[in-house]
CSV table of C-alpha atoms in Angstrom, one decimal:
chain,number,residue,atom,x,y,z
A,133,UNK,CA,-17.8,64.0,130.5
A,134,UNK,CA,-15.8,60.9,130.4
A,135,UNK,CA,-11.9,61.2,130.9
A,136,UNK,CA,-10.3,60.0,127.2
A,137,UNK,CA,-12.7,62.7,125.7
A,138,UNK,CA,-11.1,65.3,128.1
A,139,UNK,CA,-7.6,64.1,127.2
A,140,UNK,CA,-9.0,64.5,123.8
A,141,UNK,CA,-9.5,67.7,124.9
A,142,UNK,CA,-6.6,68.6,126.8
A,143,UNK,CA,-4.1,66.8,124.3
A,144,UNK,CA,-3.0,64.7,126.9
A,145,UNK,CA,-2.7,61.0,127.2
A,146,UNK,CA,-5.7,59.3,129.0
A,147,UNK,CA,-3.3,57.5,131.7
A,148,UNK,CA,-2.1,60.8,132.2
A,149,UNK,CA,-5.0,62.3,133.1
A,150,UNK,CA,-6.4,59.2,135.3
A,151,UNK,CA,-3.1,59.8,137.5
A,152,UNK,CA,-4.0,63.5,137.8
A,153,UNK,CA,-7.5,62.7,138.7
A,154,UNK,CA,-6.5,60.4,141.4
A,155,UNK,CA,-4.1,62.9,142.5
A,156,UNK,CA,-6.9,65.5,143.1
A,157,UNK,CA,-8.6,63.0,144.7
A,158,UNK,CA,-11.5,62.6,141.9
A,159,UNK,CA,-13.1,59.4,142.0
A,160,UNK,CA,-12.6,57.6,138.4
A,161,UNK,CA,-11.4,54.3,137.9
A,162,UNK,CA,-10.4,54.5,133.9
A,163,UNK,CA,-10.1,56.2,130.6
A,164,UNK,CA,-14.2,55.4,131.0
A,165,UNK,CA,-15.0,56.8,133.7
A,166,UNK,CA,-17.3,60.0,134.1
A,167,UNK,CA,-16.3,63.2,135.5
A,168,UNK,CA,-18.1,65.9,136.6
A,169,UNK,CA,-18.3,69.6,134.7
A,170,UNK,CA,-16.4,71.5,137.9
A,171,UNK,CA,-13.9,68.7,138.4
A,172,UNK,CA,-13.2,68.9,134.8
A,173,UNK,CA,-12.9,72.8,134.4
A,174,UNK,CA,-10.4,72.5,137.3
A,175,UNK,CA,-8.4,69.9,135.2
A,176,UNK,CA,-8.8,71.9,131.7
A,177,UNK,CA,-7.4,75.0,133.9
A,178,UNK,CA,-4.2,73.0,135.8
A,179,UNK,CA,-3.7,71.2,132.0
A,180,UNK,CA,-3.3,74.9,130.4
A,181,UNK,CA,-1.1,75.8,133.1
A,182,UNK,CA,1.1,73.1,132.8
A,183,UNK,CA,1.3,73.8,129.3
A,184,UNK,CA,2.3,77.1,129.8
A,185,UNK,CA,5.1,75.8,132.3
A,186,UNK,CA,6.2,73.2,129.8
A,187,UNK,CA,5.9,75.8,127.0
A,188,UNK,CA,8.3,78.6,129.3
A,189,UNK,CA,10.3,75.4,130.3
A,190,UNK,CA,10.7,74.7,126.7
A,191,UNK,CA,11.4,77.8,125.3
A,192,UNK,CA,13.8,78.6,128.3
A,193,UNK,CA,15.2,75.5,127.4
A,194,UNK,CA,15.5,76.3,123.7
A,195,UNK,CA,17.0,79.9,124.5
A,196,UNK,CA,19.6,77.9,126.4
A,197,UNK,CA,20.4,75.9,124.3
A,198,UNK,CA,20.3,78.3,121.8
A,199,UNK,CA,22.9,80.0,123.8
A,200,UNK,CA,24.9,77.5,124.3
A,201,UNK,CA,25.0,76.8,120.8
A,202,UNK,CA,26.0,80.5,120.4
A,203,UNK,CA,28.6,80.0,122.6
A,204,UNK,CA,29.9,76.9,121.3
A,205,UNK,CA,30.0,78.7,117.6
A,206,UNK,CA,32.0,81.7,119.2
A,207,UNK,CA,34.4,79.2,120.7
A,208,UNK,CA,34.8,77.1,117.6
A,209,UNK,CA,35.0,80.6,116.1
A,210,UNK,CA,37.6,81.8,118.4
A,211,UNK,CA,39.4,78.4,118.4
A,212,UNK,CA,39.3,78.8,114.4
A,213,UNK,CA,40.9,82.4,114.9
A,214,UNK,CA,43.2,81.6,117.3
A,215,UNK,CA,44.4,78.4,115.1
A,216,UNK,CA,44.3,80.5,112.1
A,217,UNK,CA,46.1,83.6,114.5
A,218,UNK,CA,48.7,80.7,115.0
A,219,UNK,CA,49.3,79.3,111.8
A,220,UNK,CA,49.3,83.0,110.4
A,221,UNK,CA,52.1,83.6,113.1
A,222,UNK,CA,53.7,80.7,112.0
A,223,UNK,CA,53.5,81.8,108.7
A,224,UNK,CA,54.9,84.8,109.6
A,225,UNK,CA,57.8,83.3,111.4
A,226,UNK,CA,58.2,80.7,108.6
A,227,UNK,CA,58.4,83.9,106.2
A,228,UNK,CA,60.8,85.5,108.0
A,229,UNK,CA,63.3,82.9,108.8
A,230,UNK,CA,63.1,81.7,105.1
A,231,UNK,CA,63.9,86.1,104.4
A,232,UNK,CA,66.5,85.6,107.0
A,233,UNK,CA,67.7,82.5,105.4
A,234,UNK,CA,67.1,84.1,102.1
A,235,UNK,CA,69.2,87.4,103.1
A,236,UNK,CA,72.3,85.1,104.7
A,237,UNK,CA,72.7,82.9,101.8
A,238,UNK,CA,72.3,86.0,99.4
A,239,UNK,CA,75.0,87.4,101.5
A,240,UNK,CA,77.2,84.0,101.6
A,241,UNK,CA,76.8,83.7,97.7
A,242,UNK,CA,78.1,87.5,97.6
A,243,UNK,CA,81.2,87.2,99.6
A,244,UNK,CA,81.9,83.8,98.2
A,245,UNK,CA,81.8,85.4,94.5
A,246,UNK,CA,83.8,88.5,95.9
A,247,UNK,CA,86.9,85.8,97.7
A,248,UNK,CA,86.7,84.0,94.3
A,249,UNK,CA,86.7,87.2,91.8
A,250,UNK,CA,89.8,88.2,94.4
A,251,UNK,CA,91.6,84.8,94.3
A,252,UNK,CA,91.3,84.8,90.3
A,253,UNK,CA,92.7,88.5,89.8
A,254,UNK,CA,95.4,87.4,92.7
A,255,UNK,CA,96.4,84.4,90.5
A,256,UNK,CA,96.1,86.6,87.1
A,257,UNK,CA,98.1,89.1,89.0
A,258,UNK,CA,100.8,86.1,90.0
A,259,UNK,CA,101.1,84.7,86.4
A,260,UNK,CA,101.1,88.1,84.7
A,261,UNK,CA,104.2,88.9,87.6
A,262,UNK,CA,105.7,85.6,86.8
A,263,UNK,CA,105.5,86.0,83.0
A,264,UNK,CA,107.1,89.0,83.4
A,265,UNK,CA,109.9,88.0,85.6
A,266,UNK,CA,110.7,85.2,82.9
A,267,UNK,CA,110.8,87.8,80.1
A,268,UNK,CA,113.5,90.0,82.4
A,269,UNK,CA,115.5,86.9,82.8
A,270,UNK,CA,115.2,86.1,79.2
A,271,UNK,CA,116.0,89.6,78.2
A,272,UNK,CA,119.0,89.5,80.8
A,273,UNK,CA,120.3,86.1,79.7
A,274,UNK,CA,120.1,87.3,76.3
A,275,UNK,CA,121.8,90.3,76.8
A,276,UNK,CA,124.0,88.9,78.9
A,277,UNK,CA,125.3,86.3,75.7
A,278,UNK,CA,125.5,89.7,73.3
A,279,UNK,CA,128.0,91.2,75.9
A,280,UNK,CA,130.3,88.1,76.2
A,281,UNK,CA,129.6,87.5,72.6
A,282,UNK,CA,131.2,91.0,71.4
A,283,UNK,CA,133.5,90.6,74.5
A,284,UNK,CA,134.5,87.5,73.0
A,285,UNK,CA,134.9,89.2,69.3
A,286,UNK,CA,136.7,91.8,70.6
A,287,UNK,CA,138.8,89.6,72.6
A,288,UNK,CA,139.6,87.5,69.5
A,289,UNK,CA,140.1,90.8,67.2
A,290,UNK,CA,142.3,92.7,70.1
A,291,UNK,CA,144.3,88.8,70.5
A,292,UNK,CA,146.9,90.0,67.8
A,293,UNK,CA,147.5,93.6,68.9
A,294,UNK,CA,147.4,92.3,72.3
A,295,UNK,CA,150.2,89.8,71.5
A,296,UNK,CA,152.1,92.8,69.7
A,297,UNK,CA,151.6,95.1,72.5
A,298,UNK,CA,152.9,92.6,74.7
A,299,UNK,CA,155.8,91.8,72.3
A,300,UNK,CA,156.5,95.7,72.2
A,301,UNK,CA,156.5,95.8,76.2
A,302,UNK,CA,158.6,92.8,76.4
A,303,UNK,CA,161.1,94.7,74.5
A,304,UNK,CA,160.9,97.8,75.8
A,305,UNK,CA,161.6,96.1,79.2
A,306,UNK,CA,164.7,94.7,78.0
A,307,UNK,CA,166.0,97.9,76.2
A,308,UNK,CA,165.1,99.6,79.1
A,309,UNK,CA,166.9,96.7,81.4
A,310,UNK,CA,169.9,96.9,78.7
A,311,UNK,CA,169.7,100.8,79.0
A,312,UNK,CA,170.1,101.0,82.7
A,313,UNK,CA,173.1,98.2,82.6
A,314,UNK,CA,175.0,100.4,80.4
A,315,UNK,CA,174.0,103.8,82.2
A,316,UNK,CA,174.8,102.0,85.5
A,317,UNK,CA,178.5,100.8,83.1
A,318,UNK,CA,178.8,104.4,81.6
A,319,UNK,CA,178.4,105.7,85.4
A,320,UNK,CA,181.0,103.7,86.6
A,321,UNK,CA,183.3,104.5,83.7
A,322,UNK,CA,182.4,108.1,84.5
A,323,UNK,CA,183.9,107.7,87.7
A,324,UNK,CA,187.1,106.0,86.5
A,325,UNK,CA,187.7,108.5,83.8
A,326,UNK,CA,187.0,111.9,86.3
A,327,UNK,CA,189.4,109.9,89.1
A,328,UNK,CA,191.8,109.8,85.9
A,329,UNK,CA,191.3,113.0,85.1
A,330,UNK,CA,191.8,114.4,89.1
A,331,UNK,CA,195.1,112.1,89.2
A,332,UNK,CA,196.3,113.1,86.1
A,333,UNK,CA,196.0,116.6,86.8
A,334,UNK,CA,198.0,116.3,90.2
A,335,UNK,CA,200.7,114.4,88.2
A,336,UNK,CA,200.7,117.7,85.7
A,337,UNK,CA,201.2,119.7,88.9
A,338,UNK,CA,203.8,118.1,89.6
A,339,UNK,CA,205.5,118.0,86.0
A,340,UNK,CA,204.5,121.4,85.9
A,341,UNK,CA,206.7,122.1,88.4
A,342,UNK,CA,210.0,120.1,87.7
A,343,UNK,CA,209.6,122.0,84.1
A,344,UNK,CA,209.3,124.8,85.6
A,345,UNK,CA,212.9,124.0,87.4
A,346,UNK,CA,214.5,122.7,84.4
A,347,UNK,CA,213.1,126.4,82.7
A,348,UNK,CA,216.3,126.5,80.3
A,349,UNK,CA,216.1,123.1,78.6
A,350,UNK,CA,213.3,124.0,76.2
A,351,UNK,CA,211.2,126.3,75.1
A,352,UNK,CA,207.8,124.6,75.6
A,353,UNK,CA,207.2,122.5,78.8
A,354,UNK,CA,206.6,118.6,77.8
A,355,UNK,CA,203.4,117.1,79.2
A,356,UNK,CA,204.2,113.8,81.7
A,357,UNK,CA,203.8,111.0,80.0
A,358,UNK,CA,203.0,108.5,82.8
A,359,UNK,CA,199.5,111.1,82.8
A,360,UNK,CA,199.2,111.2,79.0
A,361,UNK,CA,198.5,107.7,79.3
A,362,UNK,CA,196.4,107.4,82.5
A,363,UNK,CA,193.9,109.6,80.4
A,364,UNK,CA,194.3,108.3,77.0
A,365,UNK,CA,193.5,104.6,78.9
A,366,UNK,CA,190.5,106.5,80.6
A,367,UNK,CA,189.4,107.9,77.4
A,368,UNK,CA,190.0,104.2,75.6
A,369,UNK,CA,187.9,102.6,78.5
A,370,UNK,CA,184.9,105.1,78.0
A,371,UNK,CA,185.0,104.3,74.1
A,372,UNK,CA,185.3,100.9,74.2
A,373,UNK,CA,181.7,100.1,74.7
A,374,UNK,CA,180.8,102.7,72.0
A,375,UNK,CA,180.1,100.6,69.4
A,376,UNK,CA,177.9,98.6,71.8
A,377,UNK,CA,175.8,101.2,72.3
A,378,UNK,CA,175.6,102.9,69.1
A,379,UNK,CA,174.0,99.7,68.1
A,380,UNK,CA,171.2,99.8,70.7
A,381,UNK,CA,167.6,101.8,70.3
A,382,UNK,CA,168.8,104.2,72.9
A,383,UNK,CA,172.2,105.3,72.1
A,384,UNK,CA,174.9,106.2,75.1
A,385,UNK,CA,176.6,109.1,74.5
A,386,UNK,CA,180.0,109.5,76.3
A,387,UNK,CA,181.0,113.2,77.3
A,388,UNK,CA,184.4,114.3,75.3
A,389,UNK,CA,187.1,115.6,78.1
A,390,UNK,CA,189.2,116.8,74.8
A,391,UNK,CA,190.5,120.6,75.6
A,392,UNK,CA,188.6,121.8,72.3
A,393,UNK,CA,185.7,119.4,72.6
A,394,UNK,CA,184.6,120.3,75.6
A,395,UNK,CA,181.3,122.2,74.0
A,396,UNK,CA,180.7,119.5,71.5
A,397,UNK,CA,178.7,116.3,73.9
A,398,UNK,CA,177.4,114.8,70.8
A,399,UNK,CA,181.3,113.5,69.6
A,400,UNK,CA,181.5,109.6,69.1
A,401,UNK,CA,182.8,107.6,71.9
A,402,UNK,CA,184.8,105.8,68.7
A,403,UNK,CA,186.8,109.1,68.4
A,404,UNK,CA,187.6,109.4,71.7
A,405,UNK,CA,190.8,108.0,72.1
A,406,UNK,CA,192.7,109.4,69.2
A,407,UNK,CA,191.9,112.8,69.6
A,408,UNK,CA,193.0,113.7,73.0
A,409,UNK,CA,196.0,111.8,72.7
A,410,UNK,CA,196.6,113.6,69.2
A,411,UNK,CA,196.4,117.0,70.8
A,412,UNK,CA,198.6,116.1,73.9
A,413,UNK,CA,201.2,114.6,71.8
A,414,UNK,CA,201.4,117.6,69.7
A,415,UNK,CA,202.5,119.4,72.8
A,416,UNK,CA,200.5,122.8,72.0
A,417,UNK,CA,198.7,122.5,75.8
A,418,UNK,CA,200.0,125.1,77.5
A,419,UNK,CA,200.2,124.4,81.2
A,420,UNK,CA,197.9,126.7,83.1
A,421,UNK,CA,195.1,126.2,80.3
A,422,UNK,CA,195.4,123.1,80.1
A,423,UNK,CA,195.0,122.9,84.1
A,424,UNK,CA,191.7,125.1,83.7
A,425,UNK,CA,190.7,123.3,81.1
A,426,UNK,CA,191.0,119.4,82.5
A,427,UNK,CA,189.4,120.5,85.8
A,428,UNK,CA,186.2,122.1,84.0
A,429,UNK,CA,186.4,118.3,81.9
A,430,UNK,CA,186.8,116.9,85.2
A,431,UNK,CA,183.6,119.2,86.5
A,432,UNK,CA,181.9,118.5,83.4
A,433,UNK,CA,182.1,114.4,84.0
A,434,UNK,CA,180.5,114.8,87.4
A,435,UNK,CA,177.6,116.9,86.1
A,436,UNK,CA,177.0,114.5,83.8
A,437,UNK,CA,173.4,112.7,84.9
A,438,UNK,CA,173.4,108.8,85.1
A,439,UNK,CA,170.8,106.5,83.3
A,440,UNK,CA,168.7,104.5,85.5
């Protein structure tokens, strides 16, 4: 059998199977040379075998590579997961921190609406306390005016009694000056007239005794007349400022010494002179009642209270 139709054969290339022949030491020179039927049963055996080897080789192969094309998927696959795993964290993170973000300016916008609701009722609260404070003021200003304004009307409608009152005062102060001049004067006089009284009543002793020696000369005992006279000046002095006084508001009254007036205060000072002088002259004092009599006058005068 020539060597291309075993290649033919064998499905190998003729070169091929020239090199092989040499190799086995087979003596052919070309693709035309013959070779014998136990030389080439050898060669169809060693071809089949070879294919075999080449066929496990390639399927070997083929499993590996079809491994490692399994394995290369599961990494891509796992690169894919952990990349999506990644971005799914970040995701996550991204989700949170925006909640977060979300949550704190949620928060801000709530306290910033609370401090400005606060600051409004604060400055409703200050105008409403400021409003009100005016309308006290006004109210006090304005009652303030009404009370000066009746204070002034009742100022202007009290001016005239005011002025009377004062008027009134003014004289009262100088009737009541005047009043204690002349009770101060009717003192005085008071004095005078009970010193005239006392003096005059020592000089009656006295007469009283030299009538007493003369006994035979008259009937009735004749008063002194140097005494008459001490007393009717006394009695002249008191009077004398009568009419004065009659003529004020407060009227002086001068205490009668008279021997029958001696009950009878309310006698006119006017009167005064005449009548004690009328009843001495008409000599019907005797002279121990008439001595009883002067000194109870004389007792009477310094009783008598003074005006002050």
């Amino acid at each position: 059998m020539r060597v291309y139709e075993l290649a033919k054969q064998l499905g190998v290339e003729s070169k091929k199977l020239v090199a092989e022949c040499k190799k086995r030491r087979i003596q052919v020179k070309n693709h035309m040379s013959s070779v014998s039927d136990p030389e080439a049963r050898k060669l169809i055996e060693y071809f089949e075998l070879l294919k075999k080897k080449e066929a496990e080789d390639d399927r070997r192969q083929s499993a590996v590579d079809q491994r490692k094309q399994i394995e290369n998927k599961q990494r891509e696959a796992l690169s894919v997961a952990r990349q999506a795993l990644s971005q799914q964290v970040a995701d996550m993170g991204r989700a949170m921190d925006e909640g977060r973000r979300k949550r704190e300016e949620d928060e801000r916008a709530r306290l910033e609406a609370e401090a400005e609701m606060k600051a409004k009722i604060q400055a409703e609260q200050q105008v409403r306390a400021k409003s009100i404070a005016e309308q006290a003021i006004l109210q006090r200003q304005v009652a303030a005016q009404k009370v000066q304004g009746r204070q002034g009307q009742a100022s202007a409608s009290d001016q005239p009694e005011r002025r009377s009152t004062q008027a009134q005062q003014g004289g009262f102060d100088e009737n009541q000056a005047s009043a204690q001049g002349a009770g101060q004067s009717e003192h005085a006089q008071q004095c005078q007239f009970g010193a005239a009284l006392r003096h005059g009543e020592h000089r009656h002793g006295v007469d009283e005794e030299a009538a007493h020696q003369q006994g035979h000369e008259g009937q009735h005992g004749e008063v002194h007349p140097v005494g008459a006279r001490q007393v009717r000046h006394a009695l002249r002095g008191l009077g004398g400022d009568g009419g004065t006084h009659a003529r004020r508001q407060h009227q002086v009254r001068a205490p009668c010494v008279a021997v029958h007036a001696l009950e009878q205060p309310d006698v006119d000072a006017a009167q005064l002179p005449q009548a004690p002088e009328e009843r001495l002259r008409g000599g019907d004092v005797e002279h121990d009642h008439g001595r009883s009599r002067c000194r109870d006058a004389a007792q009477d005068i310094d009783r008598v209270p003074s005006r002050r």
